Coordinates of C-alpha atoms in Angstrom, one line a residue:
M1 CA 4.1 -8.6 -15.6
K2 CA 5.4 -6.6 -12.2
Y3 CA 7.3 -4.3 -14.8
L4 CA 3.8 -4.3 -16.7
F5 CA 1.8 -3.5 -13.4
I6 CA 4.6 -0.8 -12.7
S7 CA 3.9 0.9 -16.0
I8 CA 0.6 1.4 -15.1
L9 CA 1.1 2.7 -12.0
V10 CA 2.9 4.9 -13.6
L11 CA 0.8 5.7 -16.2
G12 CA -2.2 6.9 -13.7
L13 CA 0.1 8.4 -12.0
L14 CA 1.3 10.3 -14.9
T15 CA -2.3 11.5 -16.0
R16 CA -3.6 12.0 -12.8
E17 CA -0.6 14.8 -12.1
F18 CA -1.7 15.6 -15.9
F19 CA -4.7 16.6 -15.1
W20 CA -3.7 18.3 -11.3
I21 CA -1.3 20.6 -12.6
N22 CA -4.0 21.6 -15.6
E23 CA -7.1 22.1 -12.8
R24 CA -4.9 23.7 -10.3
H25 CA -5.4 28.3 -10.0
I26 CA -2.0 30.2 -10.6
Y27 CA -1.5 33.0 -8.7
Q28 CA -0.9 36.3 -11.0
E29 CA 0.5 39.6 -9.7
N30 CA -2.2 42.8 -8.9
E31 CA -4.8 39.7 -8.6
I32 CA -7.2 39.4 -5.1
Y33 CA -6.1 36.7 -2.7
K34 CA -8.9 35.6 -0.3
K35 CA -9.3 31.7 1.4
S36 CA -9.4 30.3 4.9
Y37 CA -5.7 29.1 6.4
S38 CA -5.2 27.2 9.2
F39 CA -1.6 27.4 11.3
V40 CA -0.5 23.8 11.7
H41 CA 2.6 25.4 12.4
E42 CA 3.8 28.0 14.3
P43 CA 4.0 32.3 12.1
K44 CA 8.0 32.4 11.8
K45 CA 8.8 36.4 12.9
N46 CA 11.4 38.7 12.3
S47 CA 11.5 42.5 14.0
L48 CA 8.7 43.8 12.1
S49 CA 6.2 41.1 11.2
Q50 CA 5.5 37.7 11.4
Y51 CA 5.0 35.6 7.9
F52 CA 4.4 32.5 6.7
F53 CA 3.9 30.3 3.1
T54 CA 0.6 29.4 1.8
D55 CA -1.0 28.3 -2.1
G56 CA 3.0 29.3 -3.1
L57 CA 2.6 33.1 -1.7
L58 CA 4.1 34.8 0.7
V59 CA 1.9 36.7 3.4
T60 CA 3.4 38.9 6.3
I61 CA 0.9 40.4 8.7
P62 CA 2.0 42.7 11.6
L63 CA 3.6 41.1 14.6
Y64 CA 0.4 42.1 17.1
P65 CA -2.4 40.3 17.5
S66 CA -0.2 37.7 17.4
Y67 CA -1.4 33.8 15.9
H68 CA -0.7 30.1 17.4
Y69 CA -1.1 26.5 16.0
G70 CA -4.9 25.8 15.5
D71 CA -6.3 29.1 14.8
K72 CA -8.1 29.9 11.5
V73 CA -7.9 33.0 9.5
L74 CA -9.5 34.3 6.7
I75 CA -6.8 36.0 4.4
E76 CA -7.6 38.7 1.9
G77 CA -5.3 40.6 0.3
K78 CA -4.0 42.0 -3.2
I79 CA -0.7 40.0 -4.6
E80 CA 2.3 41.7 -5.0
M81 CA 5.8 40.4 -7.0
R82 CA 9.0 41.0 -5.0
D83 CA 12.6 40.5 -6.2
S84 CA 14.2 37.6 -3.4
K85 CA 17.3 36.1 -3.8
K86 CA 16.0 32.8 -5.6
G87 CA 14.0 35.2 -8.3
K88 CA 10.2 36.7 -8.4
L89 CA 8.6 36.2 -5.5
L90 CA 4.6 36.4 -4.9
I91 CA 3.8 38.5 -1.6
V92 CA 0.5 39.5 0.3
E93 CA 1.8 42.4 2.7
N94 CA -0.7 43.5 5.9
P95 CA -3.9 42.1 4.1
R96 CA -7.2 41.8 5.9
I97 CA -7.5 39.0 8.7
S98 CA -10.5 37.7 10.1
K99 CA -10.7 34.9 12.5
I100 CA -12.4 32.1 11.9
H101 CA -13.7 30.8 15.3
N102 CA -15.0 27.3 14.2
A103 CA -11.9 26.3 13.4
D104 CA -10.9 22.6 12.7
P105 CA -11.6 19.8 15.3
L106 CA -9.0 17.9 15.4
L107 CA -6.3 21.3 14.9
F108 CA -8.8 22.2 18.0
F109 CA -7.6 19.2 19.9
S110 CA -4.2 19.0 18.7
K111 CA -3.3 22.8 20.1
S112 CA -5.4 21.6 23.2
V113 CA -2.8 18.8 23.8
R114 CA 0.4 20.6 22.9
Q115 CA -0.8 23.3 25.8
K116 CA -0.7 21.4 28.1
V117 CA 2.3 19.5 27.5
E118 CA 4.6 22.7 26.8
E119 CA 3.3 23.6 30.0
N120 CA 4.7 21.0 31.7
V121 CA 8.1 20.9 29.7
M122 CA 8.8 24.8 30.4
T123 CA 7.8 24.3 34.2
T124 CA 10.2 21.4 34.8
L125 CA 12.8 22.1 32.1
P126 CA 15.4 24.9 31.8
T127 CA 14.9 27.3 28.8
K128 CA 17.0 26.0 26.3
E129 CA 16.4 22.4 26.7
G130 CA 13.0 22.4 28.1
G131 CA 12.7 24.2 24.1
L132 CA 14.7 21.5 22.6
L133 CA 12.4 18.7 23.8
L134 CA 9.3 20.3 22.6
G135 CA 11.0 20.6 19.4
V136 CA 12.3 16.7 19.3
I137 CA 8.9 15.1 20.1
L138 CA 6.5 18.6 19.3
G139 CA 8.4 20.3 15.9
V140 CA 8.1 23.0 18.3
R141 CA 9.9 25.8 17.1
D142 CA 8.9 29.4 18.9
K143 CA 10.1 28.1 22.3
I144 CA 13.8 28.5 21.0
D145 CA 15.2 31.6 20.7
S146 CA 16.6 32.6 17.5
E147 CA 20.4 32.5 19.5
Y148 CA 19.6 29.1 19.8
Y149 CA 17.6 28.3 16.7
Q150 CA 20.9 30.0 14.9
Q151 CA 23.1 27.8 15.9
L152 CA 21.2 24.1 15.3
K153 CA 21.5 25.7 11.9
N154 CA 25.3 26.3 11.4
A155 CA 26.0 22.9 13.2
G156 CA 23.2 21.4 10.0
V157 CA 20.7 19.4 12.9
L158 CA 18.1 22.1 12.9
H159 CA 15.3 18.8 10.9
V160 CA 16.1 17.6 15.0
I161 CA 13.2 19.6 15.8
A162 CA 11.5 20.3 12.1
A163 CA 8.9 17.7 12.8
S164 CA 10.3 16.5 8.8
G165 CA 9.7 13.6 7.1
Q166 CA 13.7 13.2 7.6
N167 CA 13.5 13.1 10.7
V168 CA 10.2 10.8 11.3
S169 CA 12.4 8.4 9.0
I170 CA 15.5 8.4 10.9
A171 CA 13.9 8.6 14.3
A172 CA 11.6 5.2 13.2
M173 CA 14.9 3.4 11.8
L174 CA 17.0 4.0 15.0
L175 CA 13.8 3.2 17.8
L176 CA 13.2 0.0 15.4
T177 CA 17.8 -0.7 16.1
V178 CA 17.0 0.2 19.7
F179 CA 14.4 -2.2 20.3
S180 CA 15.3 -5.1 18.0
T181 CA 18.7 -5.5 20.1
F182 CA 16.3 -6.0 23.3
V183 CA 13.6 -8.2 21.9
K184 CA 12.2 -10.4 19.4
R185 CA 11.4 -8.8 16.1
R186 CA 7.7 -8.4 15.9
M187 CA 7.5 -7.2 19.1
A188 CA 10.1 -4.6 17.8
L189 CA 8.3 -3.9 15.0
L190 CA 5.0 -3.4 17.3
F191 CA 7.2 -0.9 20.7
T192 CA 8.5 0.7 16.8
A193 CA 4.6 1.5 15.3
L194 CA 3.8 2.4 18.3
G195 CA 6.2 5.3 19.0
V196 CA 6.1 6.5 15.2
L197 CA 2.4 6.9 16.0
L198 CA 2.3 8.3 19.6
Y199 CA 4.5 11.0 17.7
A200 CA 2.1 11.4 15.2
V201 CA -0.6 11.8 18.2
L202 CA 1.3 14.1 19.7
T203 CA 2.5 16.9 17.0
G204 CA -1.3 16.7 16.2
F205 CA -1.5 15.0 13.7
D206 CA 0.2 17.4 11.7
P207 CA 0.3 16.1 7.8
P208 CA 4.0 15.8 6.7
I209 CA 4.6 13.9 10.1
V210 CA 1.2 10.8 8.8
R211 CA 2.5 10.9 6.1
A212 CA 6.1 10.0 6.8
S213 CA 4.7 7.9 9.5
I214 CA 2.7 5.4 7.4
M215 CA 5.9 5.6 4.8
A216 CA 8.6 4.9 7.6
I217 CA 5.9 2.1 9.4
L218 CA 4.6 0.1 6.2
A219 CA 8.4 0.3 4.5
F220 CA 10.3 -1.0 7.9
T221 CA 7.9 -3.1 8.3
A222 CA 8.0 -5.2 5.3
L223 CA 12.3 -4.6 5.4
F224 CA 12.2 -6.4 8.5
T225 CA 9.1 -9.6 7.4
G226 CA 11.0 -10.2 4.1
R227 CA 13.1 -8.9 2.1
Q228 CA 14.9 -6.0 1.5
I229 CA 13.7 -5.6 -2.5
S230 CA 10.1 -5.8 -1.1
S231 CA 10.5 -2.7 1.4
I232 CA 10.9 -0.9 -1.9
Y233 CA 8.3 -1.8 -3.0
V234 CA 5.9 -1.1 -0.6
L235 CA 7.5 3.1 0.2
F236 CA 6.6 2.7 -3.4
L237 CA 3.6 2.4 -3.1
T238 CA 2.7 3.9 0.1
G239 CA 4.4 7.0 -1.7
W240 CA 2.2 6.9 -4.8
A241 CA -0.8 6.3 -3.4
M242 CA -0.6 9.2 -1.6
L243 CA 0.2 11.0 -4.8
F244 CA -2.9 9.7 -7.2
V245 CA -4.8 10.6 -3.7
Q246 CA -3.8 14.3 -3.3
P247 CA -1.5 15.0 -6.0
E248 CA -0.2 18.7 -4.6
E249 CA 2.0 16.6 -2.7
I250 CA 4.4 15.9 -5.2
V251 CA 5.8 19.4 -4.6
D252 CA 5.5 19.2 -1.2
V253 CA 9.5 19.6 0.0
S254 CA 8.3 17.4 3.4
F255 CA 6.6 14.6 1.4
Q256 CA 10.2 14.6 -0.6
L257 CA 12.1 14.5 2.4
S258 CA 10.3 11.6 4.1
F259 CA 10.2 9.5 0.8
L260 CA 13.8 10.1 -0.3
S261 CA 15.3 9.7 3.5
T262 CA 13.4 6.2 3.6
F263 CA 14.3 4.8 0.3
G264 CA 18.0 6.3 1.2
I265 CA 18.1 4.1 4.4
L266 CA 16.5 1.3 3.0
T267 CA 19.0 1.4 -0.8
V268 CA 22.1 3.4 0.9
K269 CA 22.0 1.9 4.6
P270 CA 23.1 -1.6 3.4
L271 CA 26.1 -0.2 1.0
L272 CA 27.7 1.6 4.2
D273 CA 27.4 -1.4 6.6
S274 CA 29.1 -3.4 4.5
L275 CA 31.2 -0.5 4.2
L276 CA 32.2 0.8 6.9
R277 CA 33.2 -2.6 8.8
F278 CA 35.4 -1.3 12.1
K279 CA 35.3 -2.6 15.2
L280 CA 35.3 0.5 17.1
L281 CA 32.6 2.1 18.0
S282 CA 30.8 -0.6 16.1
F283 CA 28.1 0.4 18.9
V284 CA 26.8 3.8 17.4
K285 CA 27.6 1.8 13.3
D286 CA 23.9 2.0 12.7
D287 CA 23.5 6.0 13.7
I288 CA 26.2 6.7 11.6
T289 CA 25.0 4.7 8.3
T290 CA 21.6 5.1 9.1
T291 CA 22.2 9.6 9.9
L292 CA 25.6 9.2 6.5
S293 CA 22.3 7.0 4.0
A294 CA 19.2 9.4 4.7
Q295 CA 21.5 12.6 4.1
I296 CA 23.0 11.0 1.0
A297 CA 20.0 10.6 -0.2
T298 CA 18.4 13.5 0.3
F299 CA 21.4 16.5 0.0
P300 CA 20.8 17.6 -3.2
L301 CA 17.4 18.5 -2.5
M302 CA 18.3 20.6 1.3
I303 CA 20.6 22.6 -0.7
T304 CA 18.2 22.9 -3.1
V305 CA 15.3 23.9 -0.9
F306 CA 17.8 26.0 1.6
G307 CA 20.2 27.2 -0.4
A308 CA 22.7 26.0 2.0
Y309 CA 24.3 23.1 3.7
S310 CA 26.2 22.3 6.7
L311 CA 29.9 20.4 6.2
L312 CA 29.3 19.2 10.5
S313 CA 26.0 18.3 10.1
F314 CA 27.6 14.4 9.7
P315 CA 30.0 14.3 12.3
V316 CA 27.4 16.2 15.1
N317 CA 24.9 14.5 13.8
I318 CA 26.8 11.2 14.7
L319 CA 28.0 12.6 18.1
V320 CA 24.0 13.5 19.2
L321 CA 21.3 11.0 17.1
W322 CA 22.1 8.3 19.2
T323 CA 20.3 10.9 22.0
I324 CA 16.9 10.9 20.2
P325 CA 15.4 7.5 20.5
I326 CA 15.9 8.0 24.6
I327 CA 14.5 11.8 24.2
M328 CA 11.3 10.5 22.2
I329 CA 10.6 7.1 24.0
F330 CA 11.1 9.8 26.9
G331 CA 9.8 12.6 26.0
G332 CA 7.2 11.1 24.0
L333 CA 5.8 9.3 27.0
A334 CA 5.7 12.5 29.1
G335 CA 4.1 14.0 26.8
L336 CA 0.9 11.5 27.0
L337 CA 0.6 11.3 30.6
S338 CA 0.8 15.1 31.0
L339 CA -2.6 15.3 29.5
F340 CA -3.7 12.7 32.1
L341 CA -1.3 12.6 35.2
P342 CA 1.1 15.8 35.3
F343 CA 2.7 15.1 38.1
M344 CA 3.8 12.1 36.9
A345 CA 4.7 12.9 33.6
K346 CA 8.2 15.1 35.8
P347 CA 9.9 12.5 36.9
L348 CA 10.4 11.0 33.0
I349 CA 10.7 14.9 31.7
L350 CA 14.1 14.8 34.1
L351 CA 15.3 11.8 32.6
C352 CA 15.6 13.4 29.6
Y353 CA 17.0 16.2 31.3
P354 CA 21.2 14.1 31.1
F355 CA 20.4 13.7 26.9
L356 CA 19.0 17.2 26.4
S357 CA 22.5 19.2 28.1
Y358 CA 24.4 16.3 25.8
F359 CA 22.9 17.8 23.0
K360 CA 22.7 21.1 23.3
T361 CA 26.6 20.8 24.5
I362 CA 28.0 19.8 21.6
V363 CA 25.7 22.3 19.2
E364 CA 27.4 24.9 20.8
L365 CA 30.4 23.7 20.3
F366 CA 30.2 22.9 17.3
S367 CA 27.7 25.7 15.9
K368 CA 31.2 28.3 16.3
I369 CA 32.4 26.5 13.6
N370 CA 30.3 27.8 10.4
L371 CA 31.3 25.6 7.7
Q372 CA 28.2 25.8 4.9
I373 CA 28.3 25.3 1.3
S374 CA 25.8 27.8 -0.2
M375 CA 24.0 28.4 -3.5
D376 CA 21.5 30.4 -5.0
T377 CA 20.3 28.1 -7.7
V378 CA 21.0 24.0 -8.5
P379 CA 20.9 23.5 -12.3
T380 CA 18.3 20.5 -12.5
I381 CA 20.3 18.6 -14.7
S382 CA 22.9 18.6 -11.5
I383 CA 19.9 17.0 -9.3
F384 CA 19.4 13.9 -12.0
G385 CA 23.1 13.5 -12.6
Y386 CA 23.6 13.0 -9.0
Y387 CA 20.1 10.8 -8.3
L388 CA 21.5 8.4 -11.6
I389 CA 25.0 7.8 -10.4
L390 CA 23.4 7.4 -6.6
L391 CA 21.2 4.8 -8.2
V392 CA 24.1 3.1 -10.3
V393 CA 26.3 3.1 -7.6
V394 CA 22.9 0.6 -5.6
I395 CA 22.6 -1.1 -8.4
K396 CA 25.8 -2.0 -9.0
Y397 CA 26.3 -3.2 -5.5
K398 CA 23.3 -5.5 -5.2
E399 CA 24.4 -7.4 -8.3
R400 CA 27.8 -7.9 -6.9
K401 CA 26.0 -9.1 -3.6
F402 CA 23.8 -11.3 -5.6
I403 CA 26.9 -12.8 -7.8
K404 CA 29.3 -13.3 -4.7
K405 CA 25.9 -15.9 -3.3

């Protein structure tokens, strides 16, 4: 009966995705693109222009006027084809941009929240530490200078300031681990859920964060209240529901990262916990196994999307990741207080400073050693092979564990 139910769900989702694929509009060269766009992230900038991606198109616009999070615009321009490192790229260069004043009320609220938090943080901390704190709690990147941004990338910890699905999954698990050492299981789950929800509020309910938060809260709640297998079912049901409502999310990198990293924590982490039985540095064991399990599960996707993977990522993450729950707790509370009682938020922001300074120092030291695996393309068969091997290893471990019982 269980397998019949799963088969019906899979068949239903495949049908939904099939109709979406056939109904979606595929843009072509020389076509006129005209559509509204809301900036849920700050546009990226180089020395010549601002740029962002939407509907699979690269849109480039002049440096001025600047556009920011929360702005809503109407884009109208001709689609052109350009060569890139990963093949052909559709681009809309210097389109006509009209600002829409009746912006999304949620984005307007989010923008006002961000401005208050950013102002309070940047007037309390030095530039680098302030930018890092805003990156961790809000996913804001424009306060981090290009040199330090590259250092974060070289050290393999860029995901920490990306407000990504992977970051939410790791942070949720670490928060749960921290809280469960001080309070009972139910209270730990409650505090973790509140921490993740607070994070979602501070990021202005950014869709990738909301998705990752729902996945993490439901999956880890099932994990701590029942058997591990229940949490995996909950994760798949959550992912299924999200894809059924919004089938286009299947090609969204943030959705893929949040799903895979949570799945890795639920399935690979128990295996690593049983293998890594060292007593030395046992207090960071959960940090190590949480980080490694998420990175094992997302490795093919990371190298496929970004074309590179830092070999320093794991050791640097182990050295700095333990600071993230502390920064998120103090920073999250400070962000909330910044909206109502800014003067009370400053002491909490200052409490983050030693951890932010430590984080910055580690990144600066390791970023000098540039060890990266770079690949322009990753064969699809290699990705399937990787996950097949990983799945076999996890299943064999579970079978062995079941036999021992």
